[in-house]
PDB file of C-alpha atoms and ligand atoms in Angstrom:
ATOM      1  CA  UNK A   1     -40.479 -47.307 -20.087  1.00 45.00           C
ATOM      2  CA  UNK A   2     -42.267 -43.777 -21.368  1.00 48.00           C
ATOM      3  CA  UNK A   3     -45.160 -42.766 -20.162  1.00 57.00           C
ATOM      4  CA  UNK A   4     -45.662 -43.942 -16.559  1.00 67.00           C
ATOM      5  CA  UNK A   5     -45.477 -40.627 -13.871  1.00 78.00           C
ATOM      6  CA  UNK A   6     -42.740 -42.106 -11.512  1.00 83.00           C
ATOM      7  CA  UNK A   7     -42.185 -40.189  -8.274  1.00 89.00           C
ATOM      8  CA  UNK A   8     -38.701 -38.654  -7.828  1.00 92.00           C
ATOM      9  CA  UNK A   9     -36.947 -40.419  -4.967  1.00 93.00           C
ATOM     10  CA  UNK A  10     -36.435 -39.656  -1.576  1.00 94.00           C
ATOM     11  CA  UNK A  11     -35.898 -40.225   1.772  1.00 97.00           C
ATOM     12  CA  UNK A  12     -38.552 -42.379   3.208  1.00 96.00           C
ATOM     13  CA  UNK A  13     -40.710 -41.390   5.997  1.00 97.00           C
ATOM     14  CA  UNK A  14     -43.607 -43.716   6.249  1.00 98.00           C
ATOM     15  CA  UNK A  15     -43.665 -46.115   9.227  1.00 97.00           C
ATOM     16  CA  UNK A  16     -44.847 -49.907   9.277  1.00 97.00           C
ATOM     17  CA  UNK A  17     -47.971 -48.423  10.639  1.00 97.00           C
ATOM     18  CA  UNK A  18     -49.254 -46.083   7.717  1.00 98.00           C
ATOM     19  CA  UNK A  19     -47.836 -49.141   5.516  1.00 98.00           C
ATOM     20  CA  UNK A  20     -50.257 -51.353   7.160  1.00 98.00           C
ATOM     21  CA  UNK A  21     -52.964 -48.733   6.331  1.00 98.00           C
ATOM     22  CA  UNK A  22     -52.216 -48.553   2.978  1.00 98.00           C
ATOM     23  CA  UNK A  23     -52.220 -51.920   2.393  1.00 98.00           C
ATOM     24  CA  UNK A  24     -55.477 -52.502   3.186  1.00 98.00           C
ATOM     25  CA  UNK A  25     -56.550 -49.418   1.434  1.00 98.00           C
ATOM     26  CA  UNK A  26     -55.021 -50.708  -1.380  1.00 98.00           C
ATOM     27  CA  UNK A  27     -57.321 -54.314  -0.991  1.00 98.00           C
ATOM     28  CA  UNK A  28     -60.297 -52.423  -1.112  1.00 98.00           C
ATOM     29  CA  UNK A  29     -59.664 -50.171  -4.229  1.00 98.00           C
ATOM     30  CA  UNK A  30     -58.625 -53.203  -5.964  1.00 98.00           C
ATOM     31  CA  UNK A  31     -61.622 -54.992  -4.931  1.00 98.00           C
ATOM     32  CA  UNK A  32     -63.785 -51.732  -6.061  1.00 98.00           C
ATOM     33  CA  UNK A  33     -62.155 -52.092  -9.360  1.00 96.00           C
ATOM     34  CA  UNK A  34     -62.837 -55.094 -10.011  1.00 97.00           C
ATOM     35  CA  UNK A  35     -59.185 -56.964 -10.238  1.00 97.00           C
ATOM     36  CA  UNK A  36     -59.395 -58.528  -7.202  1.00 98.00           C
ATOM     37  CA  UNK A  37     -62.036 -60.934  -5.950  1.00 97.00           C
ATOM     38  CA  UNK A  38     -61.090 -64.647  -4.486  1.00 97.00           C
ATOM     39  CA  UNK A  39     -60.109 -64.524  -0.735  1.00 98.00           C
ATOM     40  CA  UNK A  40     -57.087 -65.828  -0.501  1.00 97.00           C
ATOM     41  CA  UNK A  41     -55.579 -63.141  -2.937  1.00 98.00           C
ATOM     42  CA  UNK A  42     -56.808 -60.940  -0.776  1.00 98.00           C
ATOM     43  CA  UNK A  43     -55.267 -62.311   2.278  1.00 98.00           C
ATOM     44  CA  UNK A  44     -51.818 -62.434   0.100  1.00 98.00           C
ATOM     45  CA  UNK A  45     -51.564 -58.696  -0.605  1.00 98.00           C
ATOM     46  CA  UNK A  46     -52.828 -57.943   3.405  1.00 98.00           C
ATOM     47  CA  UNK A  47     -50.056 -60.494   4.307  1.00 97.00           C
ATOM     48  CA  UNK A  48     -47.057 -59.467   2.151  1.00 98.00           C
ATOM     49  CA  UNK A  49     -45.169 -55.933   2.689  1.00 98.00           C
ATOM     50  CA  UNK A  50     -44.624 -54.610  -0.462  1.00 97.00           C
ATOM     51  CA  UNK A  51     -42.754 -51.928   0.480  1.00 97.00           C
ATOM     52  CA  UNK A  52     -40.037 -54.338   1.735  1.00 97.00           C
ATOM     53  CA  UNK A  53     -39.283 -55.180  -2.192  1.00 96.00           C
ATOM     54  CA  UNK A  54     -38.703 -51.327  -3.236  1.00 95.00           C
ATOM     55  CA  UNK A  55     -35.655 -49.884  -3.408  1.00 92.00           C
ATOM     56  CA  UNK A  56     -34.996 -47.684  -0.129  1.00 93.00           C
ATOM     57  CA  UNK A  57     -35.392 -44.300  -1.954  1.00 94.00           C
ATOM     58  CA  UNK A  58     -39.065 -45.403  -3.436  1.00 95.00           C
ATOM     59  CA  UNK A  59     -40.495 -46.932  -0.559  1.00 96.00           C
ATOM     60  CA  UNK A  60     -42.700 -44.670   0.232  1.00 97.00           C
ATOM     61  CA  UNK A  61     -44.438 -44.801  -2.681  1.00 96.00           C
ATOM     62  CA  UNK A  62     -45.398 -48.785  -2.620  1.00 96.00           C
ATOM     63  CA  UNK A  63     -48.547 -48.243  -3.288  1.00 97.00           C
ATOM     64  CA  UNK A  64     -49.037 -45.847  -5.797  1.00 95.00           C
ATOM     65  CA  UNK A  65     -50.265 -47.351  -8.932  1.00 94.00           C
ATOM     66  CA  UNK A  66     -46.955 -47.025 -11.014  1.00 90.00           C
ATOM     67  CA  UNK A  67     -44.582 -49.311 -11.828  1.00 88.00           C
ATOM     68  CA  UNK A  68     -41.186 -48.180  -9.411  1.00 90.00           C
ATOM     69  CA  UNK A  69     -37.901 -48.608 -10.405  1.00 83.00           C
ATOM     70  CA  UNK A  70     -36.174 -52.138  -9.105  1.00 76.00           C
ATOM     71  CA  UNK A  71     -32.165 -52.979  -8.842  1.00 68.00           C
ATOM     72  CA  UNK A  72     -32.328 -53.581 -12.965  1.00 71.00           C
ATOM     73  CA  UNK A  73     -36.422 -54.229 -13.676  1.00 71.00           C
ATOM     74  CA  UNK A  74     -39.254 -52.602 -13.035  1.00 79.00           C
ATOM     75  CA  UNK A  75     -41.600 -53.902  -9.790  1.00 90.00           C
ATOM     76  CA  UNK A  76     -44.861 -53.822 -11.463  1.00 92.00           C
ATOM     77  CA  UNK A  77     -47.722 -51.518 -10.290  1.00 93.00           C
ATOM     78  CA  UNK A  78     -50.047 -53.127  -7.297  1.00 96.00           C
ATOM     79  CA  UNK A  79     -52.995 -54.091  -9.757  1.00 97.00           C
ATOM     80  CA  UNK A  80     -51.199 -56.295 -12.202  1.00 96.00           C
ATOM     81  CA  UNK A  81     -50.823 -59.100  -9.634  1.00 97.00           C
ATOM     82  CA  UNK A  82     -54.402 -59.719  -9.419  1.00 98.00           C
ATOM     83  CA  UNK A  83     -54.693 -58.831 -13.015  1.00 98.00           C
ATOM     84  CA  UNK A  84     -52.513 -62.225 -13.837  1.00 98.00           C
ATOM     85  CA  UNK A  85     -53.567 -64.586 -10.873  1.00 98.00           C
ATOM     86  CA  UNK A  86     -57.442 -64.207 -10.776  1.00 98.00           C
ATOM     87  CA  UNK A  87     -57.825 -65.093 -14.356  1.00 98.00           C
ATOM     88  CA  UNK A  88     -55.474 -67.804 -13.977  1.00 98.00           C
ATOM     89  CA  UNK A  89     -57.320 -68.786 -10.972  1.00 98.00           C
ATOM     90  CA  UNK A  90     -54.377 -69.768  -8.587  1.00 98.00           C
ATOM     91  CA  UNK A  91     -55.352 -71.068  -5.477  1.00 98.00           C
ATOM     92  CA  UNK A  92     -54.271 -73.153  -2.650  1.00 98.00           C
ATOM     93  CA  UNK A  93     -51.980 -76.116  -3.479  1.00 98.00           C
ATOM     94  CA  UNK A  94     -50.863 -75.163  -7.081  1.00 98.00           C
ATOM     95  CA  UNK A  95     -47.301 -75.638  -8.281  1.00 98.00           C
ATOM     96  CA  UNK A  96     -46.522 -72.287  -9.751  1.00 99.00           C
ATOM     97  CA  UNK A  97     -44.072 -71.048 -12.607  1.00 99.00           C
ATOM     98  CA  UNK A  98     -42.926 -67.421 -12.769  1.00 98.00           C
ATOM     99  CA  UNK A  99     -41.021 -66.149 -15.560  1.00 98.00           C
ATOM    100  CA  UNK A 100     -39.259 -63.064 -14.380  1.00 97.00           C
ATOM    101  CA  UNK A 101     -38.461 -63.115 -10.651  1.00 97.00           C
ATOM    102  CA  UNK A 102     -37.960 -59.215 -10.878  1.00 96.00           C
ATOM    103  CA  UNK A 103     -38.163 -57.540  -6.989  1.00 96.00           C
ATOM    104  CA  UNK A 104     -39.442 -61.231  -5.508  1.00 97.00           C
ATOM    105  CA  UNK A 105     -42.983 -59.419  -4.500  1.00 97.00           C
ATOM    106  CA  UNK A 106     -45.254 -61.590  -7.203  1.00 98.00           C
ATOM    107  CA  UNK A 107     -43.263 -65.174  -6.403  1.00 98.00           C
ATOM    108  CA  UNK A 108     -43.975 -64.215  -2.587  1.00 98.00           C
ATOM    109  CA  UNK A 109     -47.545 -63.412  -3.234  1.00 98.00           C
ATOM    110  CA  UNK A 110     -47.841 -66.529  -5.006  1.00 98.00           C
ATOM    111  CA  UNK A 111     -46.404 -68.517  -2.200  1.00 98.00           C
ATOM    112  CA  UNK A 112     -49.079 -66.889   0.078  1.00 98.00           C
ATOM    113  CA  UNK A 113     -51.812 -67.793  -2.096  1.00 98.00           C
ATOM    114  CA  UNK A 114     -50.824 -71.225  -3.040  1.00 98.00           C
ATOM    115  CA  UNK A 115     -49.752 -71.994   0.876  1.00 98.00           C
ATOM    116  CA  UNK A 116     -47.362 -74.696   1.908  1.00 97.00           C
ATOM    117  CA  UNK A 117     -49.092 -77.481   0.118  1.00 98.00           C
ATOM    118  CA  UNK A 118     -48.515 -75.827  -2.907  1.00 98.00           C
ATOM    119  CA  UNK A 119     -45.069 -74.947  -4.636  1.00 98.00           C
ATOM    120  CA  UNK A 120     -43.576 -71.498  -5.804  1.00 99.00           C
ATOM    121  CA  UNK A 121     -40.555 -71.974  -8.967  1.00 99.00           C
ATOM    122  CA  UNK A 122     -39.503 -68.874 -10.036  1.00 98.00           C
ATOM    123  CA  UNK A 123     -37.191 -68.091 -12.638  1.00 98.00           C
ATOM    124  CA  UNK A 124     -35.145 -64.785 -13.251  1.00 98.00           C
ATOM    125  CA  UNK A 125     -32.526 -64.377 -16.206  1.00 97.00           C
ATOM    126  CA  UNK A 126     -30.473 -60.886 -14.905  1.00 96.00           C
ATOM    127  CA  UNK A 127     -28.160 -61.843 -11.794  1.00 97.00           C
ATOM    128  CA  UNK A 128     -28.344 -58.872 -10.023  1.00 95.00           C
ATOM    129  CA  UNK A 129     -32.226 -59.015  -9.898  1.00 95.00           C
ATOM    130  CA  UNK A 130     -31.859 -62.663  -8.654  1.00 97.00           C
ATOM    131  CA  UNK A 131     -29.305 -61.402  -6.034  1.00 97.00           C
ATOM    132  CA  UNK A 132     -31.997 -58.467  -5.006  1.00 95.00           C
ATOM    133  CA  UNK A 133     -35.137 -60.860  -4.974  1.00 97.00           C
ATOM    134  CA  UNK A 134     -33.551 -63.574  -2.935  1.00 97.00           C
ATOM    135  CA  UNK A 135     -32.008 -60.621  -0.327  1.00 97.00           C
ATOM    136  CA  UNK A 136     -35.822 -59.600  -0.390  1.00 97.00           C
ATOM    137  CA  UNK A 137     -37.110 -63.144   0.027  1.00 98.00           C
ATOM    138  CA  UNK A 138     -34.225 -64.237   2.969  1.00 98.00           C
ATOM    139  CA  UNK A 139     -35.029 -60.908   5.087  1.00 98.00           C
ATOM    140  CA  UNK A 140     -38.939 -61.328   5.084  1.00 98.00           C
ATOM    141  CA  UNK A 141     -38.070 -65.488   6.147  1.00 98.00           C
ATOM    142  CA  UNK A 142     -39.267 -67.376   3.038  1.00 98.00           C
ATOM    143  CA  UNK A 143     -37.031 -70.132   2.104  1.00 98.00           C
ATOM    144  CA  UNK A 144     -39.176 -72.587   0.556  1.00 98.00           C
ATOM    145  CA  UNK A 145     -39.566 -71.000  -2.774  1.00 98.00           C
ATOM    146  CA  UNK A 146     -37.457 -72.414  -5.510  1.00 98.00           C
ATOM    147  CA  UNK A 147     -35.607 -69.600  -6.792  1.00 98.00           C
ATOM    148  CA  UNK A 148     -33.349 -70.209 -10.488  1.00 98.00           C
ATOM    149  CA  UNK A 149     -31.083 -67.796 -12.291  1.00 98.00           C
ATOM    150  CA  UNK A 150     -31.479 -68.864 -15.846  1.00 98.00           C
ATOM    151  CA  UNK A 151     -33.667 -68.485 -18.630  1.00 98.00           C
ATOM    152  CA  UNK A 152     -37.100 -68.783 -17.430  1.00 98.00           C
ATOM    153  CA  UNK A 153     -37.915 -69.330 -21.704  1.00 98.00           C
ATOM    154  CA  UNK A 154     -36.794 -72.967 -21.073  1.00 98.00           C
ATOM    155  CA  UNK A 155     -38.743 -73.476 -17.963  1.00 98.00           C
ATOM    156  CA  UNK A 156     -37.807 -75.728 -15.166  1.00 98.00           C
ATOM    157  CA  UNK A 157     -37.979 -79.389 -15.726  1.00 98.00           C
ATOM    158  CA  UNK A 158     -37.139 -80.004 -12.018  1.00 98.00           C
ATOM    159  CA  UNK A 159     -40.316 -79.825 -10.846  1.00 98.00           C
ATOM    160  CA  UNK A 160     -42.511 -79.494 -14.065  1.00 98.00           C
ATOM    161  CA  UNK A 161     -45.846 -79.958 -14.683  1.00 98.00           C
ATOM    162  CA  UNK A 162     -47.109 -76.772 -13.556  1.00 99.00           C
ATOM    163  CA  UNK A 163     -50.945 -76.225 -12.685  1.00 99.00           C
ATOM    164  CA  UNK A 164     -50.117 -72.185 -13.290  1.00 98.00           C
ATOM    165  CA  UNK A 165     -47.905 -70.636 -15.171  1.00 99.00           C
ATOM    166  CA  UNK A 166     -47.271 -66.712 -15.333  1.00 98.00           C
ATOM    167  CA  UNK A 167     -45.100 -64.766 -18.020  1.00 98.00           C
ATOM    168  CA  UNK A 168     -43.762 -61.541 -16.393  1.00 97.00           C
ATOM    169  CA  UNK A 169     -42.225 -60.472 -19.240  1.00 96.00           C
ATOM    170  CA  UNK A 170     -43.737 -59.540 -22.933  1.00 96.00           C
ATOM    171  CA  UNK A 171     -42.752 -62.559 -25.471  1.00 96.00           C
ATOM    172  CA  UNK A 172     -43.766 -62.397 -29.320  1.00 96.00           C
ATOM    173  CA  UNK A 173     -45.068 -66.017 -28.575  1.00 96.00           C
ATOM    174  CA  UNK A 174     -45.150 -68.067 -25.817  1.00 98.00           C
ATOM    175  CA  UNK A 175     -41.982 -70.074 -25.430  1.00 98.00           C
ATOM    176  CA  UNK A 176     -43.103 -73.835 -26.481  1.00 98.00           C
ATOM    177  CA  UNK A 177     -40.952 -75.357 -23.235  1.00 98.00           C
ATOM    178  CA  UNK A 178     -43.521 -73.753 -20.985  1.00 98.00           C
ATOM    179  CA  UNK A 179     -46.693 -74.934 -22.485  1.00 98.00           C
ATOM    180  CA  UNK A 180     -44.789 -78.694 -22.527  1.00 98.00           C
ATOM    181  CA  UNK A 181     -44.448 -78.140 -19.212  1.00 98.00           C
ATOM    182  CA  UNK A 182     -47.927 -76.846 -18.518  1.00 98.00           C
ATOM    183  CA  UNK A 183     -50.335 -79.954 -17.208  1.00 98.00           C
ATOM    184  CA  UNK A 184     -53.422 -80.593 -19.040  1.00 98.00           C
ATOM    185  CA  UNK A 185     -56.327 -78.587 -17.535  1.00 98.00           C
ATOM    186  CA  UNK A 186     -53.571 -76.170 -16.453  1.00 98.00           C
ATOM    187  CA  UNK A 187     -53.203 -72.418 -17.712  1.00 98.00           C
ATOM    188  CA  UNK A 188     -50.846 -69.526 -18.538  1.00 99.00           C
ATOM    189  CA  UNK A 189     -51.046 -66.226 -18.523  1.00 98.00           C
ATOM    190  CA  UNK A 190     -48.193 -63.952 -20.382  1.00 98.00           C
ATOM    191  CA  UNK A 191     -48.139 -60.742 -22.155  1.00 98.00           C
ATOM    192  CA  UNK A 192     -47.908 -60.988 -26.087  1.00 97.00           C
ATOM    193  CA  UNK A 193     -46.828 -58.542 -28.461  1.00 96.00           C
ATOM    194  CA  UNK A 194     -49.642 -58.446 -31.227  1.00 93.00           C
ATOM    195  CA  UNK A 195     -49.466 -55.711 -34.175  1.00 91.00           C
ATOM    196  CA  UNK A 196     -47.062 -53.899 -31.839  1.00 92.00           C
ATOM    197  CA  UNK A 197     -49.198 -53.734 -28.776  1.00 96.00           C
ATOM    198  CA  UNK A 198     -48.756 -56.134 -25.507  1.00 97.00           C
ATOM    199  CA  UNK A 199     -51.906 -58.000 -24.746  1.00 98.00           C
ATOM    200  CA  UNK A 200     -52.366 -59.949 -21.875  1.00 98.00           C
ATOM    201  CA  UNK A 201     -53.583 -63.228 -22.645  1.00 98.00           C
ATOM    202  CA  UNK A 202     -54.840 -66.337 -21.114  1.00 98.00           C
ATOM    203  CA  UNK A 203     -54.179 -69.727 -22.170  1.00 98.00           C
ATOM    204  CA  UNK A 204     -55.891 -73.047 -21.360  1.00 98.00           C
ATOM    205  CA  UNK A 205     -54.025 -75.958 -22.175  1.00 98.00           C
ATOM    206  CA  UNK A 206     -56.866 -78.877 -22.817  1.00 98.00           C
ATOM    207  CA  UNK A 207     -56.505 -82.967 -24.246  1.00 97.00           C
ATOM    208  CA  UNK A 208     -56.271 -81.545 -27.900  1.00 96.00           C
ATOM    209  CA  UNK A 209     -55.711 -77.869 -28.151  1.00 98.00           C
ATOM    210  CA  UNK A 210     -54.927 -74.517 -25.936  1.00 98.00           C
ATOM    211  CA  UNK A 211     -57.394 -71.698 -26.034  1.00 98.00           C
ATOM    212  CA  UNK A 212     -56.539 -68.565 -25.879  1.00 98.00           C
ATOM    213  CA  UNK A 213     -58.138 -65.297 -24.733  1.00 98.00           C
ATOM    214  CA  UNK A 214     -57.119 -62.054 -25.150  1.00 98.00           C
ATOM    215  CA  UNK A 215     -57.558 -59.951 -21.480  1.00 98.00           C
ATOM    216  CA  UNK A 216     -56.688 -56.060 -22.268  1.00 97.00           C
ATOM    217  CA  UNK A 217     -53.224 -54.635 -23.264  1.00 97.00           C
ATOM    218  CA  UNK A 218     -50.745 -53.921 -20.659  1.00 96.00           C
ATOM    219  CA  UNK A 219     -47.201 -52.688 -20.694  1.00 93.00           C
ATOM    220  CA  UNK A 220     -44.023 -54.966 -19.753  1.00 93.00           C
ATOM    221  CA  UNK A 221     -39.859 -54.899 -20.083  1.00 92.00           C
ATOM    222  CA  UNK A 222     -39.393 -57.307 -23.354  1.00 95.00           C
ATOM    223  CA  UNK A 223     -38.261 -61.293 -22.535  1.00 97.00           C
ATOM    224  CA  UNK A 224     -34.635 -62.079 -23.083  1.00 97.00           C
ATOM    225  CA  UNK A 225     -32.922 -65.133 -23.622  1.00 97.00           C
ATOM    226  CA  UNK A 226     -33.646 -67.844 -26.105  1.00 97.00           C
ATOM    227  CA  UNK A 227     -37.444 -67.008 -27.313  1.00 97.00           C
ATOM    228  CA  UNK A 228     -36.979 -63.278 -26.523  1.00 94.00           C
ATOM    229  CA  UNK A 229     -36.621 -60.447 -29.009  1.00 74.00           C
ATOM    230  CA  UNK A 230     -33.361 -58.875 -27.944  1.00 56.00           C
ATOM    231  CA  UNK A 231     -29.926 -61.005 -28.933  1.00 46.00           C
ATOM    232  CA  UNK A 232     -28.211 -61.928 -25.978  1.00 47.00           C
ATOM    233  CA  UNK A 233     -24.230 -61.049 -26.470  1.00 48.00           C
ATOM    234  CA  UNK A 234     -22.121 -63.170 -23.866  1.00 43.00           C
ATOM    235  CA  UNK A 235     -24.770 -65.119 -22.371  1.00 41.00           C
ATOM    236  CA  UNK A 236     -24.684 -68.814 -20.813  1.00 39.00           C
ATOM    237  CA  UNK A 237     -25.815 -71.274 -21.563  1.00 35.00           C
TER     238      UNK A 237
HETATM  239  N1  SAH B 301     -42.549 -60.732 -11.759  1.00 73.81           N
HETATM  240  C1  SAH B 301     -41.897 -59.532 -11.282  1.00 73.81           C
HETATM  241  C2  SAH B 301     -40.980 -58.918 -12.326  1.00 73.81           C
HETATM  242  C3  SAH B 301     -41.543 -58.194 -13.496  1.00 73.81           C
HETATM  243  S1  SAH B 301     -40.280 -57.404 -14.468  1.00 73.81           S
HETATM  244  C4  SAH B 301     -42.888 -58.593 -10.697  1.00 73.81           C
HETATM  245  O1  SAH B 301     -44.033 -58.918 -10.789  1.00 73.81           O
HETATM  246  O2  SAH B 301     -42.551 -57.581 -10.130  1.00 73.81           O
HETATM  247  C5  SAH B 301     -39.802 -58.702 -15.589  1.00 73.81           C
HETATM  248  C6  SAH B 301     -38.611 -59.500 -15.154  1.00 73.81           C
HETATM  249  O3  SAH B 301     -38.409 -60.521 -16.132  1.00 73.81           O
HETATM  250  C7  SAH B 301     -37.302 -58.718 -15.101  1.00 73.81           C
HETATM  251  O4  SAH B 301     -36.704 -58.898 -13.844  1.00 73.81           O
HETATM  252  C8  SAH B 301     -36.444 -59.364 -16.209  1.00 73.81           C
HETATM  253  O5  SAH B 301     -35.061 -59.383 -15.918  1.00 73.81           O
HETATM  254  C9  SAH B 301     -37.022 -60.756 -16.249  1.00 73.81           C
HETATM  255  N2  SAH B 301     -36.792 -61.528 -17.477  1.00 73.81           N
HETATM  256  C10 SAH B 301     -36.768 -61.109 -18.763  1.00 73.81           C
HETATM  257  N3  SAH B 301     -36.557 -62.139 -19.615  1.00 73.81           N
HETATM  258  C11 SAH B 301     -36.432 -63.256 -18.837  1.00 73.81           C
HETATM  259  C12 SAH B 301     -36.198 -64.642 -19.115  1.00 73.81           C
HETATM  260  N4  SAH B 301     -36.056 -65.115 -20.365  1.00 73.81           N
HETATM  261  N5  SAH B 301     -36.128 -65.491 -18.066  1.00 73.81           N
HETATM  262  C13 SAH B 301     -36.283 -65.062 -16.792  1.00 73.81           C
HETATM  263  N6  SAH B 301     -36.492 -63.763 -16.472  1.00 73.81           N
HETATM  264  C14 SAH B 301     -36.589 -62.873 -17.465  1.00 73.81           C
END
């Protein structure tokens, strides 16, 4: 993607330590900012290690605010987590859809906020991402996420419907499976492609009709698979 200043990589010399420091650095920028507000978001980026989903040679830079370079995607910068779960308003207890599994570092953030009375499904479409995410997600000990190598355009019936459901990945409309899947009262967030430029939008699905609101733009890798843009040559399924 043009236009975001990535860092050239390099050996990393941070310890857990300075990590740990700029973690919570990082929770009070984002709080000055105004992307983050509700608690137990808060608690989730303290809690989680980011720098355990970058790739070795970018570690160091976890929490710069650019997106870094993953096994195949992108891990997203440090404010676009908040940016998608505090409008959505996921909290403790919610069964949660990702599309787009990436690094693993939103689905585990999601598990922290939604706690163990809640559910985490996450969907990723590339294999080798899925291979690096679940890696990610064995070493740090979390094995009660549900964690699917398809295409995350056709949701997952299994344990459908969602109270929250998150798009990681721009789509020129929302793929209909995942607001059939979405319960009544429940929302979605996703980036859309409008006019050529991705907006971030929120979606309420209510009785008789979902309404939509447009959050700012934002900048994401394009969905694949059925309701993506990009033909998929070889795929299953
Ligand atoms: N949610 C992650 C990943 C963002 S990158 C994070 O926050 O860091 C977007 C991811 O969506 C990529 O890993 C890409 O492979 C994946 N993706 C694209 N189209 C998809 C689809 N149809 N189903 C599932 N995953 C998809």
């Amino acid at each position: 993607m043009q236009g975001w200043p990535v860092p050239p990589p390099k050996e990393p010399t941070k310890s857990g330590e300075e990590f740990k420091k700029e973690r919570e650095e990082k929770v009070r920028w984002l709080i000055s900012q105004g992307y983050l507000k509700s608690k137990r978001i808060q608690d989730a980026i303290r809690q989680v290690p980011r720098e355990e989903f970058i790739p070795w040679s970018y570690r160091d830079y976890a929490y710069l605010e650019v997106p870094l370079p993953g096994e195949k995607a992108t891990v997203s910068c440090p404010h676009s987590y908040p940016l998608f779960y505090e409008p959505l308003g996921l909290d403790k207890g919610h069964k949660f859809l990702e599309v787009g599994l990436g690094s693993g570092y939103g689905a585990v953030l999601a598990r922290e906020i939604v706690g163990q009375s809640g559910l985490v499904v996450s969907i990723e479409i590339d294999p080798m991402t899925y291979e690096y995410a679940r890696s990610n997600l064995a070493q740090l000990g979390y094995d009660d996420l549900i964690l699917v190598l398809g295409d995350g355009g056709l949701g997952y019936h299994g344990k459908a419907p969602y109270d929250k459901i998150c798009i990681t990945a721009a789509c020129g409309e929302v793929p209909p499976p995942l607001f059939e899947q979405l319960k009544i009262g429940g929302r979605l967030i996703a980036p859309v492609l409008q006019e050529g430029i991705q907006r971030l939008m929120l979606f309420e699905k209510l009785e008789q009709e979902i309404t939509q609101l447009i959050i700012c733009d934002v900048l994401y890798v394009s969905l694949r698979g059925q309701y993506g843009f990009v033909a998929e040559v070889g795929q299953e399924g």
